[in-house]
Coordinates of C-alpha atoms and ligand atoms in Angstrom, one line a residue:
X1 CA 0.0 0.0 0.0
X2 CA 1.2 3.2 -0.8
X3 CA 0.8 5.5 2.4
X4 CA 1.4 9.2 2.8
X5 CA 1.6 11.2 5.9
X6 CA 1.2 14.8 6.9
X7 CA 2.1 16.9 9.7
X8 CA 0.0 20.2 8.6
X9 CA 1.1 23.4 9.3
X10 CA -1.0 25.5 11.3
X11 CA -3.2 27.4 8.7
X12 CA -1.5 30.9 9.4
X13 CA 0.3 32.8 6.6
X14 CA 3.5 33.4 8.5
X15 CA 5.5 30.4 9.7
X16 CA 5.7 29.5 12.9
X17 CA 9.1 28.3 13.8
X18 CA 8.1 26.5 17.0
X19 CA 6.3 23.7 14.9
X20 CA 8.6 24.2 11.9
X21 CA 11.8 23.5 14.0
X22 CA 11.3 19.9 15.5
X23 CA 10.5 16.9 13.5
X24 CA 7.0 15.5 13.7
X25 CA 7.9 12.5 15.6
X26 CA 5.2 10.5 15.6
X27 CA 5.2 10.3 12.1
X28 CA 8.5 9.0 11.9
X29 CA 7.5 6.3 14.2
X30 CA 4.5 5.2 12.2
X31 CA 6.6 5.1 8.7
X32 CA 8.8 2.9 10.5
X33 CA 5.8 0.1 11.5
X34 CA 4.8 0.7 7.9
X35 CA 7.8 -0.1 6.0
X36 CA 8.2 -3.1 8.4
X37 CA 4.8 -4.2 7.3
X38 CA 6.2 -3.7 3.3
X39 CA 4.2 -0.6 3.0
X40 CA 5.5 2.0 0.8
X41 CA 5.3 5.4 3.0
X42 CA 6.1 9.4 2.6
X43 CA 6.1 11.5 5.3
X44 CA 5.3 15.1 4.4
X45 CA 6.2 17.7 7.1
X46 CA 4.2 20.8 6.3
X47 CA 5.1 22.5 9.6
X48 CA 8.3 22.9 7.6
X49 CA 7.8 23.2 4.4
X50 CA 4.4 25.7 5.0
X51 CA 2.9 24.6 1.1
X52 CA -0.1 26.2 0.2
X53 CA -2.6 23.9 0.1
X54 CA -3.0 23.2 -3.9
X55 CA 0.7 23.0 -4.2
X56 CA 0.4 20.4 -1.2
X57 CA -2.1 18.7 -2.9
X58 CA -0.2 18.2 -6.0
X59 CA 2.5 16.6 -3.8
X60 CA 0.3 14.2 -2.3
X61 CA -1.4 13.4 -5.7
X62 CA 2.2 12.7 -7.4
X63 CA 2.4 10.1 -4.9
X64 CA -0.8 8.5 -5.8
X65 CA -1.4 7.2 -2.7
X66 CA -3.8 4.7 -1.2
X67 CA -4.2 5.9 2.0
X68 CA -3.3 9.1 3.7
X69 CA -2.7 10.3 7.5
X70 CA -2.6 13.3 9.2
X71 CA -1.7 14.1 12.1
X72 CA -3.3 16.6 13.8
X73 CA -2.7 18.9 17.1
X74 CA -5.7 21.3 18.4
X75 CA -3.9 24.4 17.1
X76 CA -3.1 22.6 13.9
X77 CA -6.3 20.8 13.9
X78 CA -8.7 23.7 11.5
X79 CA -5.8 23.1 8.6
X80 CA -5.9 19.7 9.0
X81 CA -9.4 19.2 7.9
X82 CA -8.6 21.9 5.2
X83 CA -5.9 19.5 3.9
X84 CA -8.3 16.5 4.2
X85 CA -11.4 17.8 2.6
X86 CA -8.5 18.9 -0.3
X87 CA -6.8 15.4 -1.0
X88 CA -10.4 13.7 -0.7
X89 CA -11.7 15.9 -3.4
X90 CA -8.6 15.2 -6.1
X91 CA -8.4 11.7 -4.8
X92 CA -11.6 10.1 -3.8
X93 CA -10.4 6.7 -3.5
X94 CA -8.0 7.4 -1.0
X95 CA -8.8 6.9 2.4
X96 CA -8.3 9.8 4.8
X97 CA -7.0 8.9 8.4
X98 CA -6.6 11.5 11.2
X99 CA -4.6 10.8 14.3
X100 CA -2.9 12.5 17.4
X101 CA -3.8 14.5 20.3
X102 CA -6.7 16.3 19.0
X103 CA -8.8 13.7 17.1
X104 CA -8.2 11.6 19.9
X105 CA -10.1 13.3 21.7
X106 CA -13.1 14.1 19.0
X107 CA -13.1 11.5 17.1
X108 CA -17.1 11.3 17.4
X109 CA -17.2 15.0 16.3
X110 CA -14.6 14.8 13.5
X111 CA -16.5 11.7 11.7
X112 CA -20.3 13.0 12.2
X113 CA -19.3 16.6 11.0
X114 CA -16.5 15.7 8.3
X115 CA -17.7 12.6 5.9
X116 CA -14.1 13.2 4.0
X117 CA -12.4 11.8 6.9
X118 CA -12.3 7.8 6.8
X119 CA -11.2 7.0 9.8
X120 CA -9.6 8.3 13.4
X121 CA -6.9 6.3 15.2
X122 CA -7.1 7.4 19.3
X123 CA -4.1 7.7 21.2
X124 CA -0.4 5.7 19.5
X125 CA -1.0 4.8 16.2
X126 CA 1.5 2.2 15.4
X127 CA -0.8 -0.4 16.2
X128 CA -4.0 0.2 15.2
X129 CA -2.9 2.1 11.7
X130 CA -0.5 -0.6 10.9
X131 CA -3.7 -3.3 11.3
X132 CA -6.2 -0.1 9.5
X133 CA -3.8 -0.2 6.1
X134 CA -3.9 -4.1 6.1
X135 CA -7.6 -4.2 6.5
X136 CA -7.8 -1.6 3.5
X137 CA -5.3 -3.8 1.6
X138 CA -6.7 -6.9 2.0
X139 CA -10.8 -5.8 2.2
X140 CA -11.2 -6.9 5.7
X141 CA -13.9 -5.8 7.9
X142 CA -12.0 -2.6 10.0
X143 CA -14.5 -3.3 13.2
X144 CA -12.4 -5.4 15.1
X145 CA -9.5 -2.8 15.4
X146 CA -8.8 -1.7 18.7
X147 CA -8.4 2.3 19.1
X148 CA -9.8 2.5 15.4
X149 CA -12.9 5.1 15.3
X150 CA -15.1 4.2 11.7
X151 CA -19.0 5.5 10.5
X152 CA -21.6 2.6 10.7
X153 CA -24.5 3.9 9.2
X154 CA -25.0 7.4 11.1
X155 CA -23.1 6.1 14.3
X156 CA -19.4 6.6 14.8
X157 CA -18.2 3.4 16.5
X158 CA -15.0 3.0 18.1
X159 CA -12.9 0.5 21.0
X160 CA -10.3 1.7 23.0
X161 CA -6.6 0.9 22.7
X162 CA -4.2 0.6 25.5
X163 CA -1.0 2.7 25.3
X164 CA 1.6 0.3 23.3
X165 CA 3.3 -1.6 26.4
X166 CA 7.2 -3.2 25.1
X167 CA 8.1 0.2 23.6
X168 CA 11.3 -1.7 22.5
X169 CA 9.4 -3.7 20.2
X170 CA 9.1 -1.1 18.0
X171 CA 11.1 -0.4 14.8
X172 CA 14.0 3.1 16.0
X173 CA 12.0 6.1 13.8
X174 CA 13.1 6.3 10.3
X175 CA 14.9 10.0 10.1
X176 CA 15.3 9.4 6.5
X177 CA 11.9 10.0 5.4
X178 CA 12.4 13.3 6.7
X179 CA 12.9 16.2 3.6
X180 CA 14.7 18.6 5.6
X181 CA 17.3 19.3 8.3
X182 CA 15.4 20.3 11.9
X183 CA 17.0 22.4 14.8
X184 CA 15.8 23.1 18.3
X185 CA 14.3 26.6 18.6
X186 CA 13.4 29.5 21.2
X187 CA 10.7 31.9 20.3
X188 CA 11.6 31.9 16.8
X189 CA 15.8 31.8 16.9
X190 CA 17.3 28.7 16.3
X191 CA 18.2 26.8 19.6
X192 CA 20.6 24.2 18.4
X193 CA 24.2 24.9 16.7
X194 CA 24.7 21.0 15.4
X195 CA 23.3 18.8 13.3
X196 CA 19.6 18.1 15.7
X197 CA 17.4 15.5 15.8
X198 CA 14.8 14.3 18.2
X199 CA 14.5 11.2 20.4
X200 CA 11.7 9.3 22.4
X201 CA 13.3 7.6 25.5
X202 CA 9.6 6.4 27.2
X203 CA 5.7 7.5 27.0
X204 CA 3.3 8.8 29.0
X205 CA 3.0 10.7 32.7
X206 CA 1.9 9.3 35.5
X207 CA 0.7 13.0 36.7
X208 CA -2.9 14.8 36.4
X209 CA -2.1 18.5 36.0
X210 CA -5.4 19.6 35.2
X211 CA -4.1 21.9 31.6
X212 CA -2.3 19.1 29.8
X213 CA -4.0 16.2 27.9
X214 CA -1.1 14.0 28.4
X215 CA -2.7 12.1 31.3
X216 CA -6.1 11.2 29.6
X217 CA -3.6 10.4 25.9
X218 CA -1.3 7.9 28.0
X219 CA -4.0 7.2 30.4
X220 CA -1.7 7.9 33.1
X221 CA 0.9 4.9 32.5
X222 CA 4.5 5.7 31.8
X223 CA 6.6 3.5 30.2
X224 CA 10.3 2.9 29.3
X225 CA 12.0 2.1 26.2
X226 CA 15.0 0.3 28.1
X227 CA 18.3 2.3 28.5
X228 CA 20.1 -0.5 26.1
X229 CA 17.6 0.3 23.0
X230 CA 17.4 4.0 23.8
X231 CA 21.5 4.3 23.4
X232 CA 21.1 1.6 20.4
X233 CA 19.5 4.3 18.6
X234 CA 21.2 7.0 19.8
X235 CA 24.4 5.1 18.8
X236 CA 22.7 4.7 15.1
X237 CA 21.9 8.6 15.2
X238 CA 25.6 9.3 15.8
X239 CA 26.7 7.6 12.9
X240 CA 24.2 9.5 11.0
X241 CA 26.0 12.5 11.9
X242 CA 23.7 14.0 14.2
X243 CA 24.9 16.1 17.2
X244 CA 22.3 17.2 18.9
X245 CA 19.0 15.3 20.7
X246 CA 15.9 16.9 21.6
X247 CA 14.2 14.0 24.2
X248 CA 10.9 14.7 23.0
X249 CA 9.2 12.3 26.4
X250 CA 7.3 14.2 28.5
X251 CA 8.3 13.9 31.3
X252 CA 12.5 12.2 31.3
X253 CA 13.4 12.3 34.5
X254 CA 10.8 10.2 36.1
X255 CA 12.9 7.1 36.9
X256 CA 16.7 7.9 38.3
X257 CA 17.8 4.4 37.8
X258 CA 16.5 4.0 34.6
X259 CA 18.3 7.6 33.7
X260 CA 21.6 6.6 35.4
X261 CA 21.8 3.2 33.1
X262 CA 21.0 5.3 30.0
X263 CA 24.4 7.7 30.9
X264 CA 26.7 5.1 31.7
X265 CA 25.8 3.0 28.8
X266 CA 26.4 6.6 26.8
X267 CA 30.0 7.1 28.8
X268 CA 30.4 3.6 28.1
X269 CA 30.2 3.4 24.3
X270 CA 31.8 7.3 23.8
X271 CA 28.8 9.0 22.4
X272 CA 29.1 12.9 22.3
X273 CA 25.9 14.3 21.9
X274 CA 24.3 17.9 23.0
X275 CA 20.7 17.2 24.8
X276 CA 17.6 19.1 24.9
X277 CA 15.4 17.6 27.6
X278 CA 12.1 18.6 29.4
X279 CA 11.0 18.0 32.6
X280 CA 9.1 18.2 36.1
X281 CA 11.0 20.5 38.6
X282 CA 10.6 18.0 41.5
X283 CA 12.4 14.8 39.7
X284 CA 15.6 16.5 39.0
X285 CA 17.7 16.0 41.9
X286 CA 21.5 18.2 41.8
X287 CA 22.8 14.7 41.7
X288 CA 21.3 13.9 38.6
X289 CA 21.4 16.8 36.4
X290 CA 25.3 16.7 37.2
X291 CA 25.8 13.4 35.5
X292 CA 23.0 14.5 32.8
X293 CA 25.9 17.4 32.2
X294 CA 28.2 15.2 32.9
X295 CA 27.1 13.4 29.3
X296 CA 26.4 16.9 27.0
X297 CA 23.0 18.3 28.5
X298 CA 23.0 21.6 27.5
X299 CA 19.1 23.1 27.8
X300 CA 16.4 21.8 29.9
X301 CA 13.0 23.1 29.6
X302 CA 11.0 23.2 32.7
X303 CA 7.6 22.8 33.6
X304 CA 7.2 25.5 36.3
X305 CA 4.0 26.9 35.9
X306 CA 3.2 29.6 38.0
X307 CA 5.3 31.4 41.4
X308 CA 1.9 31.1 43.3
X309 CA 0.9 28.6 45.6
X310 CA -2.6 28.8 44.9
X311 CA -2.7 28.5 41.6
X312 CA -0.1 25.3 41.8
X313 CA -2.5 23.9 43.5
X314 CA -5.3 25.0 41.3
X315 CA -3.4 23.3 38.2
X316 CA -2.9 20.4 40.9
X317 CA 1.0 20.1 40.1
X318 CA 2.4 18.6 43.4
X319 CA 5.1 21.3 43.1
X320 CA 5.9 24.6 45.1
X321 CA 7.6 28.2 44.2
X322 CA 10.3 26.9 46.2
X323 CA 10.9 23.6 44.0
X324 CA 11.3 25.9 41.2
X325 CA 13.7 28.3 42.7
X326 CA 15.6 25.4 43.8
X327 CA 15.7 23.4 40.1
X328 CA 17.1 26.4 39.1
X329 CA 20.2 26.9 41.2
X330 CA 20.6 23.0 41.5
X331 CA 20.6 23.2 37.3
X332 CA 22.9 25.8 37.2
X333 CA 25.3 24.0 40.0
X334 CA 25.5 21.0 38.2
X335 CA 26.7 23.0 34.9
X336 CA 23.5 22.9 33.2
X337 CA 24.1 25.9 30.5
X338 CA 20.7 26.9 29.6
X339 CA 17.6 26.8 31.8
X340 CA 14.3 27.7 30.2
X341 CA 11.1 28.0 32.7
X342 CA 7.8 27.4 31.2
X343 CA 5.0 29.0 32.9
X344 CA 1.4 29.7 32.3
X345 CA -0.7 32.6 33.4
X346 CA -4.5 33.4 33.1
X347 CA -6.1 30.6 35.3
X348 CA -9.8 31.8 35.9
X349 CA -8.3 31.8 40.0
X350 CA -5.8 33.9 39.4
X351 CA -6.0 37.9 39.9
X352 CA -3.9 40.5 38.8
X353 CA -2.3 40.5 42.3
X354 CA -1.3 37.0 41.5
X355 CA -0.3 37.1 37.6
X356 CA 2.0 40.0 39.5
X357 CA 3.2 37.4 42.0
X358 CA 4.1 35.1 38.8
X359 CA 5.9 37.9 37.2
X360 CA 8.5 38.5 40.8
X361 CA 8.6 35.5 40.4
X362 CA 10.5 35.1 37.8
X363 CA 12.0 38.1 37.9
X364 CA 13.9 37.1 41.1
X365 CA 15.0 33.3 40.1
X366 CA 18.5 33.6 40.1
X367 CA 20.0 31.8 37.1
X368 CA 16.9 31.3 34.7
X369 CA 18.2 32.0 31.2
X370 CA 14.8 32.2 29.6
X371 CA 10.9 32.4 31.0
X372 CA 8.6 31.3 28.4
X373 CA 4.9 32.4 29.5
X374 CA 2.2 31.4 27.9
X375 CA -1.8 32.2 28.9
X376 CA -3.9 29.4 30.0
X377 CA -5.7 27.9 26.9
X378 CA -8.1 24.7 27.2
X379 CA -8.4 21.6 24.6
X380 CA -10.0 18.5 24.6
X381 CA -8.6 15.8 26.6
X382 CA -8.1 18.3 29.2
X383 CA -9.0 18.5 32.8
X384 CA -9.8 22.0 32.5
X385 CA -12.0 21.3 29.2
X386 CA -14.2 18.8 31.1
X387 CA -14.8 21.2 34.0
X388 CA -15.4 24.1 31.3
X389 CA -18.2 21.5 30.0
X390 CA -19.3 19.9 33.5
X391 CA -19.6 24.2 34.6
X392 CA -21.7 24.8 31.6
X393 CA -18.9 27.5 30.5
X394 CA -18.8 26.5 27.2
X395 CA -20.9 24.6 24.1
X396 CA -18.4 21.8 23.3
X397 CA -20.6 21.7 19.9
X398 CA -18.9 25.3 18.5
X399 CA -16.2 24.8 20.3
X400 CA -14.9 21.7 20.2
X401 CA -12.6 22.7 17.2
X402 CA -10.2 24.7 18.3
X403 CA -8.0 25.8 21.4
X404 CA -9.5 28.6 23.8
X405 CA -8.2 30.8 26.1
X406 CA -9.0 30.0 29.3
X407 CA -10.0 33.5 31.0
X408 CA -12.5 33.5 27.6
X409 CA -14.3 30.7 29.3
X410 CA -14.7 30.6 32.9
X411 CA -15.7 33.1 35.3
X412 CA -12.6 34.8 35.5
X413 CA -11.2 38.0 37.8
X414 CA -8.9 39.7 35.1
X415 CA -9.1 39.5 31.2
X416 CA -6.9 38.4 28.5
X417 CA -6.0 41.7 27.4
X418 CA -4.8 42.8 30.8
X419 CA -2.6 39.4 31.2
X420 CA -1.3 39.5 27.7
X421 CA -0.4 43.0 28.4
X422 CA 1.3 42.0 31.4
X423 CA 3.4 39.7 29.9
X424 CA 4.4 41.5 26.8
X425 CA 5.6 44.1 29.2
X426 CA 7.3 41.5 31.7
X427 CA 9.8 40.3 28.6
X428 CA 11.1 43.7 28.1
X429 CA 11.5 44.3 31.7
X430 CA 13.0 41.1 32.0
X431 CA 15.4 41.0 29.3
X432 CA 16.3 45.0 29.4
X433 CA 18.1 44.1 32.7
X434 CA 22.0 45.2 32.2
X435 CA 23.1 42.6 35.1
X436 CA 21.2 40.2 32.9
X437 CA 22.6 41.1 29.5
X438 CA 26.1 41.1 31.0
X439 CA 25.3 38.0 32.3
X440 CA 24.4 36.7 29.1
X441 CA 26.8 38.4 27.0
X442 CA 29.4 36.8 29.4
X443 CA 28.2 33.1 29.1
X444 CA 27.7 33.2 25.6
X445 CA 31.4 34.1 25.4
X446 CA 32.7 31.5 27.7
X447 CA 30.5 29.1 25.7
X448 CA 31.8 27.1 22.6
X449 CA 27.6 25.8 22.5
X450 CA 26.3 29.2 22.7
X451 CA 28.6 30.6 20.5
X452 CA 27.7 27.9 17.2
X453 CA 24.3 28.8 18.1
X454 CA 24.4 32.2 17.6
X455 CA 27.0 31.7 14.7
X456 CA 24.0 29.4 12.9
X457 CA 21.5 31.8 14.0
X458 CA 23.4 34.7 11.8
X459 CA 24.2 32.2 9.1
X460 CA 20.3 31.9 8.8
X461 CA 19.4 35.3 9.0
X462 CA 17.6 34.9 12.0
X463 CA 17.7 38.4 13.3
X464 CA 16.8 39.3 16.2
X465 CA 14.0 41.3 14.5
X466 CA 12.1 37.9 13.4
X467 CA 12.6 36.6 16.9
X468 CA 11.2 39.8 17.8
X469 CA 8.5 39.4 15.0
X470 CA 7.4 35.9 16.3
X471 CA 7.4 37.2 20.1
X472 CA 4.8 39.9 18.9
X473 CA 2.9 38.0 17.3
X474 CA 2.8 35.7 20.2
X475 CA 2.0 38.7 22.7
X476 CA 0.8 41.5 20.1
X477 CA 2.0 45.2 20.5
X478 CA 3.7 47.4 18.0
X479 CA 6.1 45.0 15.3
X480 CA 10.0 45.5 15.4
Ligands
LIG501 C1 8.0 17.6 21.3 C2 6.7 18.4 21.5 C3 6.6 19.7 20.9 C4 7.7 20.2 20.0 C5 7.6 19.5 18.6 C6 6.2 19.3 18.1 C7 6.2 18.3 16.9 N1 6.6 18.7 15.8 O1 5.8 17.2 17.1 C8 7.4 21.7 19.9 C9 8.3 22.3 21.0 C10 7.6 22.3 18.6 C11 6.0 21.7 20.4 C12 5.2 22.9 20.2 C13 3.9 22.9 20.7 N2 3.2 22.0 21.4 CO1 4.0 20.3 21.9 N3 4.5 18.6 22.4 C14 5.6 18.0 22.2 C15 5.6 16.6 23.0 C16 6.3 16.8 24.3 C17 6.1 15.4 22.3 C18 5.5 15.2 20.8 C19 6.1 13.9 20.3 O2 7.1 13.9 19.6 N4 5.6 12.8 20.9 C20 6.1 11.5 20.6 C21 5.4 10.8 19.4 C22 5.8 9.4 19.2 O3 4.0 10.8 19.8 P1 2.9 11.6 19.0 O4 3.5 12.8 18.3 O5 1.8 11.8 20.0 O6 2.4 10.6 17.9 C23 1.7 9.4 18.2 C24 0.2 9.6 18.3 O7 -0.2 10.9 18.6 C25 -0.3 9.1 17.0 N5 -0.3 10.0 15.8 C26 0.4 11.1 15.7 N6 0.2 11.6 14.5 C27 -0.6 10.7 13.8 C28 -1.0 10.7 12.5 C29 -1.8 9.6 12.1 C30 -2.3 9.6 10.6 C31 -2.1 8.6 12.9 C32 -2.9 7.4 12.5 C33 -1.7 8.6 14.3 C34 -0.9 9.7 14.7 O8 0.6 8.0 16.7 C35 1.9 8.4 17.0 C36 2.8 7.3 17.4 O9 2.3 6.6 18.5 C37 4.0 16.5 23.1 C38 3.6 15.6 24.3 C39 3.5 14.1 23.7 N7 3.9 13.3 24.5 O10 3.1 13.9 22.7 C40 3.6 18.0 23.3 C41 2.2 18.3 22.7 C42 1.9 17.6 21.4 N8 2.3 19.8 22.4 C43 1.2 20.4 22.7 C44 1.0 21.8 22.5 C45 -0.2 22.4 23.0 C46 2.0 22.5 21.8 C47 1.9 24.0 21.4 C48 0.6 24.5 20.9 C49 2.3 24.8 22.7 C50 2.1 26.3 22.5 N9 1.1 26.9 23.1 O11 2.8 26.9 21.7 C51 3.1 24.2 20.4 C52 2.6 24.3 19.0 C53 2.9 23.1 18.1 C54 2.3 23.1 16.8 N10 2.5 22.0 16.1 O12 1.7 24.0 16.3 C55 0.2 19.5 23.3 C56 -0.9 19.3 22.2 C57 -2.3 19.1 22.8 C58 -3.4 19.2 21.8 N11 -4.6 19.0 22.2 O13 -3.1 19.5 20.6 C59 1.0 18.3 23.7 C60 0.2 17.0 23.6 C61 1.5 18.6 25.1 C62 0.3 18.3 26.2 N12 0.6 17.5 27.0 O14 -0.7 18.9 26.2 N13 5.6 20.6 21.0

């Protein structure tokens, strides 16, 4: 079977670097299963390549293909049924197959409102699509697939899949059926100076914060590729000539043992990588991020979330202000080089007293290279979007297709103006900061990392005026 897969882009004229940056993973991982099976499969990564839709739709038709996936996230979901409705139109026969986070989630929606899409695989596709193209091949009845979602007469029917258990089982990602080099990014400026790729070491959280859909996707069970496969891979990757590793799992640092194996086995067979790794601020112990260093970790992400207590609790992330503070200087002591603190503002608790509380927060974490904020928005598989239904907040009928803001929705004490206003005027605050840019200037120059970052940054023209352009556009106010 000839089988083509898409990871659209998000619908907006301008590109958005965050999606264009990182290779669409999953894909990779279900091309793999594919080939295995003797299937013939492209992967085309519109984050990257932004098409236009008819010029995408030639690409798919010169491929001629039987069946076609996409792939689709919330904010990507509105293109992806542009795409669909597209392909289905210039090739009738093929069948159209959406996956991911967001049809997981409305799968009953998609296939009642959309009769151009085929089918909907829930949750990790390997499985179920791999058995959904044979079915097609060979005629067979599709009903007996597990997490497969299919029209019977005007009902959607659909069984549910556990999360794929021996991750090792599975065929490594095939980075060849990628078009196009990727590199890790930072609000719009390139975050990676080698060759970069991305890695899955394990699946799934075993944690319920109430604004993230991982839970309800994994249903809750994290498991582990074992260290011996994961450095297999990563042992392949090298000979590919790839540098750097962005572990895409969300949530890596989970299991110390498990971790500990993984950089011995890396020590032991001399692999010089540069990671990018995300993670919870109350499993990195100073211990651990020193022999994460110790083996080329370079940036780690973390999920920090907010500097008040009350709204930590409200998001019901087990952590504290203090845990945050402390990840920090624990990161920094260990000779992690670049610490990036995610944090979300605009939960319908929250006043402006305590968006302020976030902000001095930040502002007085010693050590934090870069604060990514981002308002509170709601999806399906959410906690949050359940109790936005359960509250009576919101019809899930005109809603259900696309992201919302979350102080749109609930009964809320401040509006999104006034928090995206705060924000936009924390990051100039924040950066404009001469004992920060000293600071920075300083490391940058003491760094041989930093320094082929911002050498490939220049080389592609990524000015600090397009970073600027994309923050704007992130947080509005006057363009560069
Ligand atoms: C790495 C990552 C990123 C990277 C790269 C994204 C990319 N290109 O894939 C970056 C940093 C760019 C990113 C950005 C964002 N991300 Co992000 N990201 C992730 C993360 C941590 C890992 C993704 C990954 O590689 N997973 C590993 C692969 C193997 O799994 P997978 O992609 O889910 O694919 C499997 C299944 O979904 C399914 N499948 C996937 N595609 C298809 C297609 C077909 C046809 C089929 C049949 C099956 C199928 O089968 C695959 C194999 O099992 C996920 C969390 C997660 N665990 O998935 C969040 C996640 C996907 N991100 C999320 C969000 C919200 C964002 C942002 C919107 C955040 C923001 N506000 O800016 C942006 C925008 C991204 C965009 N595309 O527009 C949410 C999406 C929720 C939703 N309802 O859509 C997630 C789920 C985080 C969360 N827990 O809520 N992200």
């Amino acid at each position: 079977m000839k089988v083509v897969l898409i990871n659209p882009d998000i619908g907006h004229a301008e590109r958005i670097e965050s999606q264009a940056a990182w290779p669409p993973h999953g894909l990779l991982y279900l091309g793999s299963v594919l080939q295995k099976g003797g299937h013939d499969v492209n992967v085309i990564d519109n984050g990257r390549t932004q098409l236009p839709i008819d010029r995408l739709l030639k690409r798919v038709k010169n491929e001629n293909p039987d069946v076609v996936g996409i792939g689709a996230l919330t904010p990507t979901f509105k293109q992806s049924v542009r795409i669909a409705k597209a392909v289905k139109s210039e090739i009738p026969d093929a069948k159209i197959v959406f996956g991911n986070y967001h049809p997981t989630f409305t799968y009953e929606k998609i296939l009642k409102k959309y009769k151009f899409v085929d089918y909907v695989v829930r949750g990790e596709g390997e499985e179920t699509f791999l058995e959904l193209v044979e079915a097609i091949k060979s005629g067979k009845k599709v009903e007996k697939i597990a997490g497969l979602a299919y029209r019977q007469g005007k009902t959607v029917k659909s069984s549910p899949r556990l999360p794929i258990q021996d991750l090792d089982n599975l065929p490594f990602p095939d980075r060849s059926l990628l078009e196009q080099e990727y590199y890790s990014e930072i609000m719009g400026a390139i975050g990676s100076g080698g060759r970069f790729t991305t890695i899955l070491t394990s699946r799934g959280c075993p944690y319920k914060c109430r604004y993230c859909a991982c839970a309800a996707f994994s249903h809750r069970k994290i498991r582990y590729r074992s260290p011996e496969s994961v450095v297999a891979e990563m042992e392949q990757i090298h000979n590919e000539g790839y540098e750097e590793i962005g572990i895409v799992d969300d949530n890596f640092f989970v299991n110390k043992k498990w971790m500990d194996r993984i950089f011995t086995l890396i020590r032991e067979n001399d692999l010089k990588f540069k990671f990018w790794a995300e993670g919870r601020v109350d499993n990195a112990s100073r211990e651990m991020l020193k022999k994460f260093a110790g083996v080329g970790c370079k940036i780690i992400y973390y999920g920090m979330e907010s500097g008040s207590q009350k709204v930590l609790d409200y998001f019901k992330k087990n952590t504290t202000p203090e845990m945050n503070r402390k990840v920090v200087l624990n990161s920094k002591a260990a000779g992690i080089e670049n610490v990036i603190g995610s944090f979300i503002v605009g939960a319908p608790v929250e006043t402006k007293a305590d968006v302020r509380q976030t902000l001095d927060f930040i502002m007085s974490l010693d050590g934090i290279d870069f604060p990514q904020i981002n308002p509170l928005c709601i999806s399906p598989g959410m906690e949050l979007w359940d109790d936005a239904l359960r509250g009576g907040y919101m019809k899930e009928d005109e809603m259900w297709e696309e992201e919302h803001i979350a102080l749109n929705i609930f009964p809320s004490q401040i509006t999104e103006a006034e928090v995206m206003g705060m924000i936009k005027g924390f990051y100039s605050d924040f950066v404009m900061r001469p004992s920060f840019l000293v600071q920075q200037l300083l490391k940058t120059l003491k760094s041989e990392y930093r320094l082929r970052v911002l050498l490939k940054n220049m080389g592609s023209g990524t000015s600090l005026r397009s970073t600027l352009k994309q923050f704007t556009q992130r947080y509005g106010g006057p363009s560069p």
